[in-house]
Amino acid sequence: MEFTWDRYYSFMKKLLSFVGQWPYQNKREKLLKLSMMTTALLVMNIPQTCKFVYCHKDLECVLGTTPSYLLVLFITMNVYTSSSSKIKTLTDRVFVDWGRLQSPEEYEIMKTYVANAKWIALIYFAFCLAGTTLFVLVAFIPYMLNVVLPLNESRPIVLPYEAYYFVDERKYYLYIFLQGLIALHIVIMGLIAHDTMFMFFVEHACGTFAVAGFRFERLVHEDTDLMKTVNNDLDMYNKKIACSVHAHRAALEFAEHLENIFSLTFGIEILMMTGGMSITLFKITLQSDDIWEVIRYVIYVGAQLVHLFVFCWEGQRLIDHSLQIRDKIYGCTWYKIPAESQRLILHVLKRSLQPKFLSAGKIFIFSLQGFTTVVQTSMSYFTVLSSVQ
């Protein structure tokens, strides 16, 4: 068990430790990392708030500041609402579920799902860091062009994100740029750590459903000699069915824990994401003459879409795995089980007809269909904003 945890969950552990959210982390180290994250969030949030005041109710200025401001807000929410105690509850359940595995085949099933989560998280990690770096570096290009290829009039400078610093931004641009580059990457690490944790836990839930399905498939062995022995032992069937039912119940309980912990914050996040995406699309139409700003906004919209798609894809996987239990039961040779034992699996069969899903605020369901719904809603809001321009 320890070997498996160290091998497959170490990436999640390192990310959560970086932002001070790992439940088994040293208290002094945790306080230091949380202080670092809090400082980075304040360094971004305070100038952004000042920018709203500086806008003086200028709608275009307010809309330009809103997307990055919303990003910082929901990262702050993710970092401080996903407390160590909640994460500890889920990690403890992970340990318990691994301890319940009974055969090498079940271990291989769980390892496969956790390995998948690791690769998904690594790709997501690389994408987020690359996208953030590109987003900031594009803002630096006009400043570099002023140095390398100067014009009669200096090109307008672009800040890493919309903010107001109460200083001459052109004179102190390099300092502002470096501060924004560092702060934004630290803050993004908070988002990546939270999302990676979610991916690992969802994949673990899918793995537990797969283990339960594997046990139901193996209720009746195809070995003829063994069949003759087992058919005469009703208690043996009852024990095997009970073992399968416990595995299915454990998967349902773990998914329920995920729903209870993340539902509210995800509901708020979906609202912010929908609004932020609509506003960003609207800003693209307003900045059509500024190629660098358009590129930055396109990167931002693309990152939002990938972020939403990953969550909806993981939610769809959980739905599919919860429904596959019924197929596993149908697929086993249940008709060879004594009638008294057949009745024991009816409750599981009935429960497996209802999918287990993750929701945002008990309203939005994370699924591929939900992904298209959010995109369509964002486009609708964008159309409304464009019509009142």
GROMACS .gro file of C-alpha atoms in nm:
model
  389
    1MET     CA    1   0.000   0.000   0.000
    2GLU     CA    2   0.272   0.248   0.093
    3PHE     CA    3   0.463   0.164  -0.224
    4THR     CA    4   0.154   0.224  -0.433
    5TRP     CA    5   0.085   0.558  -0.265
    6ASP     CA    6   0.444   0.678  -0.305
    7ARG     CA    7   0.454   0.574  -0.667
    8TYR     CA    8   0.122   0.699  -0.800
    9TYR     CA    9   0.006   0.971  -0.562
   10SER     CA   10   0.338   1.148  -0.512
   11PHE     CA   11   0.261   1.407  -0.782
   12MET     CA   12  -0.062   1.511  -0.612
   13LYS     CA   13   0.118   1.516  -0.276
   14LYS     CA   14   0.393   1.747  -0.407
   15LEU     CA   15   0.147   1.994  -0.558
   16LEU     CA   16  -0.070   2.007  -0.247
   17SER     CA   17   0.241   2.046  -0.031
   18PHE     CA   18   0.354   2.339  -0.248
   19VAL     CA   19   0.036   2.533  -0.168
   20GLY     CA   20   0.020   2.418   0.195
   21GLN     CA   21  -0.283   2.191   0.158
   22TRP     CA   22  -0.135   1.845   0.217
   23PRO     CA   23  -0.307   1.717   0.535
   24TYR     CA   24   0.003   1.535   0.665
   25GLN     CA   25   0.238   1.827   0.605
   26ASN     CA   26   0.454   1.978   0.879
   27LYS     CA   27   0.264   2.267   1.042
   28ARG     CA   28   0.551   2.513   1.005
   29GLU     CA   29   0.598   2.424   0.640
   30LYS     CA   30   0.224   2.443   0.581
   31LEU     CA   31   0.206   2.791   0.735
   32LEU     CA   32   0.500   2.906   0.523
   33LYS     CA   33   0.347   2.778   0.198
   34LEU     CA   34   0.003   2.923   0.279
   35SER     CA   35   0.167   3.258   0.359
   36MET     CA   36   0.345   3.251   0.023
   37MET     CA   37   0.021   3.174  -0.158
   38THR     CA   38  -0.169   3.441   0.036
   39THR     CA   39   0.097   3.700  -0.047
   40ALA     CA   40   0.079   3.617  -0.418
   41LEU     CA   41  -0.302   3.641  -0.414
   42LEU     CA   42  -0.293   3.978  -0.237
   43VAL     CA   43  -0.023   4.109  -0.472
   44MET     CA   44  -0.261   4.039  -0.759
   45ASN     CA   45  -0.594   4.117  -0.593
   46ILE     CA   46  -0.516   4.458  -0.442
   47PRO     CA   47  -0.393   4.625  -0.766
   48GLN     CA   48  -0.688   4.470  -0.952
   49THR     CA   49  -0.931   4.615  -0.700
   50CYS     CA   50  -0.761   4.954  -0.735
   51LYS     CA   51  -0.805   4.923  -1.111
   52PHE     CA   52  -1.183   4.904  -1.066
   53VAL     CA   53  -1.170   5.229  -0.867
   54TYR     CA   54  -0.944   5.388  -1.126
   55CYS     CA   55  -1.188   5.293  -1.405
   56HIS     CA   56  -1.440   5.555  -1.276
   57LYS     CA   57  -1.737   5.350  -1.402
   58ASP     CA   58  -1.587   5.317  -1.752
   59LEU     CA   59  -1.761   5.001  -1.874
   60GLU     CA   60  -1.484   4.896  -2.113
   61CYS     CA   61  -1.222   4.936  -1.841
   62VAL     CA   62  -1.432   4.742  -1.590
   63LEU     CA   63  -1.496   4.458  -1.835
   64GLY     CA   64  -1.125   4.441  -1.917
   65THR     CA   65  -1.034   4.393  -1.552
   66THR     CA   66  -1.312   4.149  -1.464
   67PRO     CA   67  -1.185   3.821  -1.623
   68SER     CA   68  -0.847   3.817  -1.443
   69TYR     CA   69  -1.014   3.940  -1.124
   70LEU     CA   70  -1.261   3.649  -1.135
   71LEU     CA   71  -0.973   3.409  -1.191
   72VAL     CA   72  -0.797   3.527  -0.875
   73LEU     CA   73  -1.123   3.511  -0.680
   74PHE     CA   74  -1.205   3.151  -0.761
   75ILE     CA   75  -0.844   3.040  -0.708
   76THR     CA   76  -0.863   3.205  -0.366
   77MET     CA   77  -1.189   3.022  -0.302
   78ASN     CA   78  -1.040   2.687  -0.409
   79VAL     CA   79  -0.728   2.727  -0.195
   80TYR     CA   80  -0.908   2.826   0.125
   81THR     CA   81  -1.230   2.626   0.101
   82SER     CA   82  -1.054   2.296   0.028
   83SER     CA   83  -0.926   2.273   0.382
   84SER     CA   84  -0.675   2.014   0.496
   85SER     CA   85  -0.941   1.842   0.708
   86LYS     CA   86  -1.161   1.780   0.403
   87ILE     CA   87  -0.867   1.658   0.198
   88LYS     CA   88  -0.763   1.434   0.487
   89THR     CA   89  -1.109   1.278   0.489
   90LEU     CA   90  -1.071   1.182   0.123
   91THR     CA   91  -0.710   1.064   0.151
   92ASP     CA   92  -0.804   0.848   0.450
   93ARG     CA   93  -1.079   0.692   0.242
   94VAL     CA   94  -0.824   0.623  -0.032
   95PHE     CA   95  -0.609   0.432   0.216
   96VAL     CA   96  -0.911   0.236   0.339
   97ASP     CA   97  -1.023   0.146  -0.015
   98TRP     CA   98  -0.677   0.020  -0.108
   99GLY     CA   99  -0.673  -0.187   0.210
  100ARG     CA  100  -0.996  -0.360   0.105
  101LEU     CA  101  -0.851  -0.499  -0.217
  102GLN     CA  102  -0.841  -0.878  -0.214
  103SER     CA  103  -0.654  -0.998  -0.520
  104PRO     CA  104  -0.368  -0.902  -0.753
  105GLU     CA  105  -0.621  -0.837  -1.029
  106GLU     CA  106  -0.797  -0.576  -0.815
  107TYR     CA  107  -0.464  -0.409  -0.736
  108GLU     CA  108  -0.388  -0.390  -1.108
  109ILE     CA  109  -0.727  -0.231  -1.175
  110MET     CA  110  -0.668   0.040  -0.915
  111LYS     CA  111  -0.311   0.100  -1.032
  112THR     CA  112  -0.435   0.147  -1.387
  113TYR     CA  113  -0.681   0.418  -1.286
  114VAL     CA  114  -0.436   0.602  -1.062
  115ALA     CA  115  -0.171   0.585  -1.335
  116ASN     CA  116  -0.424   0.738  -1.576
  117ALA     CA  117  -0.487   1.017  -1.327
  118LYS     CA  118  -0.114   1.082  -1.302
  119TRP     CA  119  -0.074   1.120  -1.678
  120ILE     CA  120  -0.382   1.341  -1.707
  121ALA     CA  121  -0.252   1.559  -1.423
  122LEU     CA  122   0.095   1.585  -1.580
  123ILE     CA  123  -0.049   1.695  -1.913
  124TYR     CA  124  -0.281   1.941  -1.741
  125PHE     CA  125   0.011   2.075  -1.533
  126ALA     CA  126   0.225   2.131  -1.844
  127PHE     CA  127  -0.064   2.294  -2.032
  128CYS     CA  128  -0.148   2.535  -1.750
  129LEU     CA  129   0.211   2.646  -1.694
  130ALA     CA  130   0.275   2.683  -2.068
  131GLY     CA  131  -0.048   2.877  -2.116
  132THR     CA  132   0.024   3.107  -1.822
  133THR     CA  133   0.381   3.174  -1.940
  134LEU     CA  134   0.263   3.243  -2.294
  135PHE     CA  135  -0.014   3.472  -2.168
  136VAL     CA  136   0.237   3.683  -1.974
  137LEU     CA  137   0.511   3.682  -2.239
  138VAL     CA  138   0.273   3.806  -2.508
  139ALA     CA  139   0.221   4.114  -2.288
  140PHE     CA  140   0.598   4.169  -2.291
  141ILE     CA  141   0.630   4.169  -2.673
  142PRO     CA  142   0.522   4.536  -2.731
  143TYR     CA  143   0.777   4.651  -2.473
  144MET     CA  144   1.051   4.449  -2.644
  145LEU     CA  145   0.952   4.585  -2.985
  146ASN     CA  146   0.987   4.939  -2.849
  147VAL     CA  147   1.348   4.853  -2.763
  148VAL     CA  148   1.439   4.649  -3.071
  149LEU     CA  149   1.227   4.819  -3.338
  150PRO     CA  150   1.133   5.163  -3.204
  151LEU     CA  151   0.874   5.379  -3.380
  152ASN     CA  152   0.825   5.752  -3.382
  153GLU     CA  153   0.570   5.693  -3.107
  154SER     CA  154   0.616   5.429  -2.843
  155ARG     CA  155   0.381   5.136  -2.863
  156PRO     CA  156   0.128   5.107  -2.578
  157ILE     CA  157   0.261   4.883  -2.302
  158VAL     CA  158   0.058   4.584  -2.188
  159LEU     CA  159   0.059   4.474  -1.825
  160PRO     CA  160   0.067   4.103  -1.736
  161TYR     CA  161  -0.292   4.148  -1.616
  162GLU     CA  162  -0.517   4.451  -1.573
  163ALA     CA  163  -0.418   4.636  -1.255
  164TYR     CA  164  -0.332   4.981  -1.120
  165TYR     CA  165  -0.008   5.042  -0.927
  166PHE     CA  166  -0.014   5.420  -0.853
  167VAL     CA  167   0.322   5.464  -1.034
  168ASP     CA  168   0.441   5.544  -1.383
  169GLU     CA  169   0.375   5.208  -1.546
  170ARG     CA  170   0.608   5.273  -1.840
  171LYS     CA  171   0.899   5.375  -1.616
  172TYR     CA  172   0.861   5.080  -1.379
  173TYR     CA  173   0.735   4.831  -1.636
  174LEU     CA  174   1.010   4.573  -1.585
  175TYR     CA  175   0.948   4.561  -1.211
  176ILE     CA  176   0.573   4.534  -1.264
  177PHE     CA  177   0.621   4.263  -1.526
  178LEU     CA  178   0.848   4.050  -1.308
  179GLN     CA  179   0.617   4.087  -1.010
  180GLY     CA  180   0.318   3.986  -1.222
  181LEU     CA  181   0.506   3.694  -1.378
  182ILE     CA  182   0.605   3.547  -1.042
  183ALA     CA  183   0.276   3.614  -0.863
  184LEU     CA  184   0.065   3.474  -1.146
  185HIS     CA  185   0.266   3.151  -1.163
  186ILE     CA  186   0.240   3.099  -0.787
  187VAL     CA  187  -0.135   3.159  -0.798
  188ILE     CA  188  -0.180   2.925  -1.094
  189MET     CA  189  -0.002   2.654  -0.894
  190GLY     CA  190  -0.286   2.681  -0.642
  191LEU     CA  191  -0.536   2.618  -0.920
  192ILE     CA  192  -0.335   2.328  -1.061
  193ALA     CA  193  -0.299   2.165  -0.718
  194HIS     CA  194  -0.674   2.186  -0.655
  195ASP     CA  195  -0.765   2.051  -0.999
  196THR     CA  196  -0.506   1.773  -0.980
  197MET     CA  197  -0.645   1.662  -0.645
  198PHE     CA  198  -0.993   1.651  -0.798
  199MET     CA  199  -0.870   1.440  -1.093
  200PHE     CA  200  -0.697   1.187  -0.868
  201PHE     CA  201  -1.000   1.150  -0.644
  202VAL     CA  202  -1.242   1.109  -0.934
  203GLU     CA  203  -1.018   0.849  -1.095
  204HIS     CA  204  -1.001   0.670  -0.760
  205ALA     CA  205  -1.381   0.664  -0.748
  206CYS     CA  206  -1.390   0.523  -1.101
  207GLY     CA  207  -1.137   0.260  -0.994
  208THR     CA  208  -1.350   0.151  -0.698
  209PHE     CA  209  -1.651   0.114  -0.928
  210ALA     CA  210  -1.435  -0.093  -1.164
  211VAL     CA  211  -1.326  -0.318  -0.874
  212ALA     CA  212  -1.690  -0.366  -0.771
  213GLY     CA  213  -1.779  -0.456  -1.129
  214PHE     CA  214  -1.491  -0.702  -1.143
  215ARG     CA  215  -1.620  -0.877  -0.831
  216PHE     CA  216  -1.969  -0.905  -0.974
  217GLU     CA  217  -1.825  -1.053  -1.293
  218ARG     CA  218  -1.643  -1.314  -1.087
  219LEU     CA  219  -1.943  -1.422  -0.882
  220VAL     CA  220  -1.955  -1.743  -1.082
  221HIS     CA  221  -1.635  -1.905  -1.209
  222GLU     CA  222  -1.631  -2.083  -1.540
  223ASP     CA  223  -1.434  -2.374  -1.394
  224THR     CA  224  -1.671  -2.673  -1.402
  225ASP     CA  225  -1.523  -2.853  -1.101
  226LEU     CA  226  -1.530  -2.537  -0.895
  227MET     CA  227  -1.887  -2.471  -1.007
  228LYS     CA  228  -1.997  -2.805  -0.872
  229THR     CA  229  -1.836  -2.730  -0.538
  230VAL     CA  230  -1.969  -2.378  -0.508
  231ASN     CA  231  -2.320  -2.452  -0.623
  232ASN     CA  232  -2.367  -2.669  -0.316
  233ASP     CA  233  -2.255  -2.397  -0.080
  234LEU     CA  234  -2.513  -2.120  -0.048
  235ASP     CA  235  -2.307  -1.939   0.217
  236MET     CA  236  -2.015  -1.914  -0.024
  237TYR     CA  237  -2.231  -1.728  -0.278
  238ASN     CA  238  -2.375  -1.503  -0.010
  239LYS     CA  239  -2.026  -1.410   0.109
  240LYS     CA  240  -1.909  -1.332  -0.244
  241ILE     CA  241  -2.216  -1.122  -0.315
  242ALA     CA  242  -2.176  -0.940   0.017
  243CYS     CA  243  -1.813  -0.865  -0.072
  244SER     CA  244  -1.920  -0.724  -0.409
  245VAL     CA  245  -2.197  -0.518  -0.250
  246HIS     CA  246  -1.952  -0.369   0.002
  247ALA     CA  247  -1.719  -0.267  -0.282
  248HIS     CA  248  -2.008  -0.100  -0.465
  249ARG     CA  249  -2.120   0.078  -0.149
  250ALA     CA  250  -1.765   0.203  -0.086
  251ALA     CA  251  -1.756   0.351  -0.438
  252LEU     CA  252  -2.091   0.523  -0.384
  253GLU     CA  253  -1.983   0.664  -0.049
  254PHE     CA  254  -1.656   0.800  -0.188
  255ALA     CA  255  -1.840   0.967  -0.477
  256GLU     CA  256  -2.086   1.113  -0.225
  257HIS     CA  257  -1.796   1.258  -0.025
  258LEU     CA  258  -1.663   1.423  -0.341
  259GLU     CA  259  -2.004   1.570  -0.413
  260ASN     CA  260  -2.046   1.710  -0.062
  261ILE     CA  261  -1.699   1.865  -0.049
  262PHE     CA  262  -1.679   2.025  -0.394
  263SER     CA  263  -2.039   2.094  -0.497
  264LEU     CA  264  -2.079   2.443  -0.350
  265THR     CA  265  -1.742   2.581  -0.462
  266PHE     CA  266  -1.788   2.433  -0.808
  267GLY     CA  267  -2.128   2.600  -0.833
  268ILE     CA  268  -1.974   2.941  -0.766
  269GLU     CA  269  -1.685   2.861  -1.000
  270ILE     CA  270  -1.918   2.770  -1.287
  271LEU     CA  271  -2.096   3.105  -1.251
  272MET     CA  272  -1.765   3.291  -1.251
  273MET     CA  273  -1.636   3.089  -1.545
  274THR     CA  274  -1.948   3.149  -1.754
  275GLY     CA  275  -1.940   3.522  -1.686
  276GLY     CA  276  -1.565   3.546  -1.738
  277MET     CA  277  -1.578   3.361  -2.069
  278SER     CA  278  -1.861   3.582  -2.198
  279ILE     CA  279  -1.679   3.899  -2.101
  280THR     CA  280  -1.353   3.777  -2.253
  281LEU     CA  281  -1.522   3.701  -2.585
  282PHE     CA  282  -1.677   4.046  -2.575
  283LYS     CA  283  -1.334   4.203  -2.512
  284ILE     CA  284  -1.198   4.024  -2.819
  285THR     CA  285  -1.449   4.207  -3.035
  286LEU     CA  286  -1.358   4.541  -2.872
  287GLN     CA  287  -0.983   4.487  -2.913
  288SER     CA  288  -0.992   4.363  -3.271
  289ASP     CA  289  -0.738   4.631  -3.374
  290ASP     CA  290  -0.485   4.527  -3.106
  291ILE     CA  291  -0.339   4.195  -3.216
  292TRP     CA  292  -0.147   4.131  -2.892
  293GLU     CA  293  -0.450   4.182  -2.671
  294VAL     CA  294  -0.657   3.959  -2.898
  295ILE     CA  295  -0.395   3.682  -2.871
  296ARG     CA  296  -0.396   3.711  -2.492
  297TYR     CA  297  -0.774   3.695  -2.471
  298VAL     CA  298  -0.782   3.394  -2.706
  299ILE     CA  299  -0.529   3.217  -2.481
  300TYR     CA  300  -0.743   3.298  -2.178
  301VAL     CA  301  -1.062   3.164  -2.339
  302GLY     CA  302  -0.880   2.851  -2.454
  303ALA     CA  303  -0.750   2.789  -2.101
  304GLN     CA  304  -1.101   2.830  -1.959
  305LEU     CA  305  -1.240   2.581  -2.210
  306VAL     CA  306  -0.970   2.323  -2.132
  307HIS     CA  307  -1.025   2.372  -1.758
  308LEU     CA  308  -1.399   2.318  -1.794
  309PHE     CA  309  -1.360   2.026  -2.035
  310VAL     CA  310  -1.129   1.835  -1.798
  311PHE     CA  311  -1.380   1.867  -1.515
  312CYS     CA  312  -1.673   1.765  -1.735
  313TRP     CA  313  -1.478   1.474  -1.883
  314GLU     CA  314  -1.391   1.344  -1.536
  315GLY     CA  315  -1.755   1.384  -1.434
  316GLN     CA  316  -1.863   1.188  -1.743
  317ARG     CA  317  -1.621   0.909  -1.655
  318LEU     CA  318  -1.774   0.882  -1.308
  319ILE     CA  319  -2.124   0.863  -1.458
  320ASP     CA  320  -2.018   0.594  -1.705
  321HIS     CA  321  -1.843   0.382  -1.441
  322SER     CA  322  -2.137   0.400  -1.201
  323LEU     CA  323  -2.369   0.279  -1.478
  324GLN     CA  324  -2.133   0.002  -1.589
  325ILE     CA  325  -2.210  -0.191  -1.270
  326ARG     CA  326  -2.545  -0.296  -1.416
  327ASP     CA  327  -2.371  -0.423  -1.730
  328LYS     CA  328  -2.126  -0.621  -1.516
  329ILE     CA  329  -2.416  -0.781  -1.327
  330TYR     CA  330  -2.604  -0.858  -1.649
  331GLY     CA  331  -2.285  -1.002  -1.797
  332CYS     CA  332  -2.214  -1.248  -1.518
  333THR     CA  333  -2.378  -1.590  -1.522
  334TRP     CA  334  -2.621  -1.489  -1.251
  335TYR     CA  335  -2.870  -1.757  -1.359
  336LYS     CA  336  -2.631  -2.019  -1.222
  337ILE     CA  337  -2.656  -1.870  -0.875
  338PRO     CA  338  -2.914  -2.024  -0.638
  339ALA     CA  339  -3.243  -1.833  -0.633
  340GLU     CA  340  -3.197  -1.732  -0.270
  341SER     CA  341  -2.870  -1.560  -0.357
  342GLN     CA  342  -3.003  -1.399  -0.674
  343ARG     CA  343  -3.234  -1.182  -0.466
  344LEU     CA  344  -2.934  -1.027  -0.290
  345ILE     CA  345  -2.811  -0.855  -0.604
  346LEU     CA  346  -3.148  -0.703  -0.697
  347HIS     CA  347  -3.089  -0.399  -0.474
  348VAL     CA  348  -2.749  -0.332  -0.632
  349LEU     CA  349  -2.898  -0.374  -0.977
  350LYS     CA  350  -3.171  -0.124  -0.897
  351ARG     CA  351  -2.922   0.125  -0.751
  352SER     CA  352  -2.691   0.095  -1.050
  353LEU     CA  353  -2.968   0.208  -1.283
  354GLN     CA  354  -2.925   0.558  -1.138
  355PRO     CA  355  -2.593   0.721  -1.235
  356LYS     CA  356  -2.366   0.870  -0.973
  357PHE     CA  357  -2.258   1.217  -1.076
  358LEU     CA  358  -2.077   1.526  -0.953
  359SER     CA  359  -2.262   1.856  -0.961
  360ALA     CA  360  -2.192   2.224  -0.923
  361GLY     CA  361  -2.425   2.362  -0.661
  362LYS     CA  362  -2.671   2.072  -0.712
  363ILE     CA  363  -2.772   2.241  -1.041
  364PHE     CA  364  -2.506   2.178  -1.306
  365ILE     CA  365  -2.390   1.820  -1.368
  366PHE     CA  366  -2.033   1.768  -1.482
  367SER     CA  367  -2.066   1.576  -1.808
  368LEU     CA  368  -1.987   1.624  -2.174
  369GLN     CA  369  -2.341   1.745  -2.226
  370GLY     CA  370  -2.291   1.991  -1.943
  371PHE     CA  371  -1.977   2.120  -2.114
  372THR     CA  372  -2.172   2.211  -2.427
  373THR     CA  373  -2.440   2.372  -2.210
  374VAL     CA  374  -2.190   2.605  -2.041
  375VAL     CA  375  -2.032   2.699  -2.374
  376GLN     CA  376  -2.373   2.772  -2.524
  377THR     CA  377  -2.471   2.980  -2.221
  378SER     CA  378  -2.147   3.179  -2.242
  379MET     CA  379  -2.208   3.245  -2.610
  380SER     CA  380  -2.561   3.362  -2.528
  381TYR     CA  381  -2.434   3.611  -2.270
  382PHE     CA  382  -2.167   3.723  -2.518
  383THR     CA  383  -2.440   3.787  -2.775
  384VAL     CA  384  -2.635   3.994  -2.524
  385LEU     CA  385  -2.326   4.202  -2.438
  386SER     CA  386  -2.254   4.256  -2.806
  387SER     CA  387  -2.610   4.369  -2.874
  388VAL     CA  388  -2.601   4.637  -2.603
  389GLN     CA  389  -2.255   4.767  -2.704
   0.00000   0.00000   0.00000
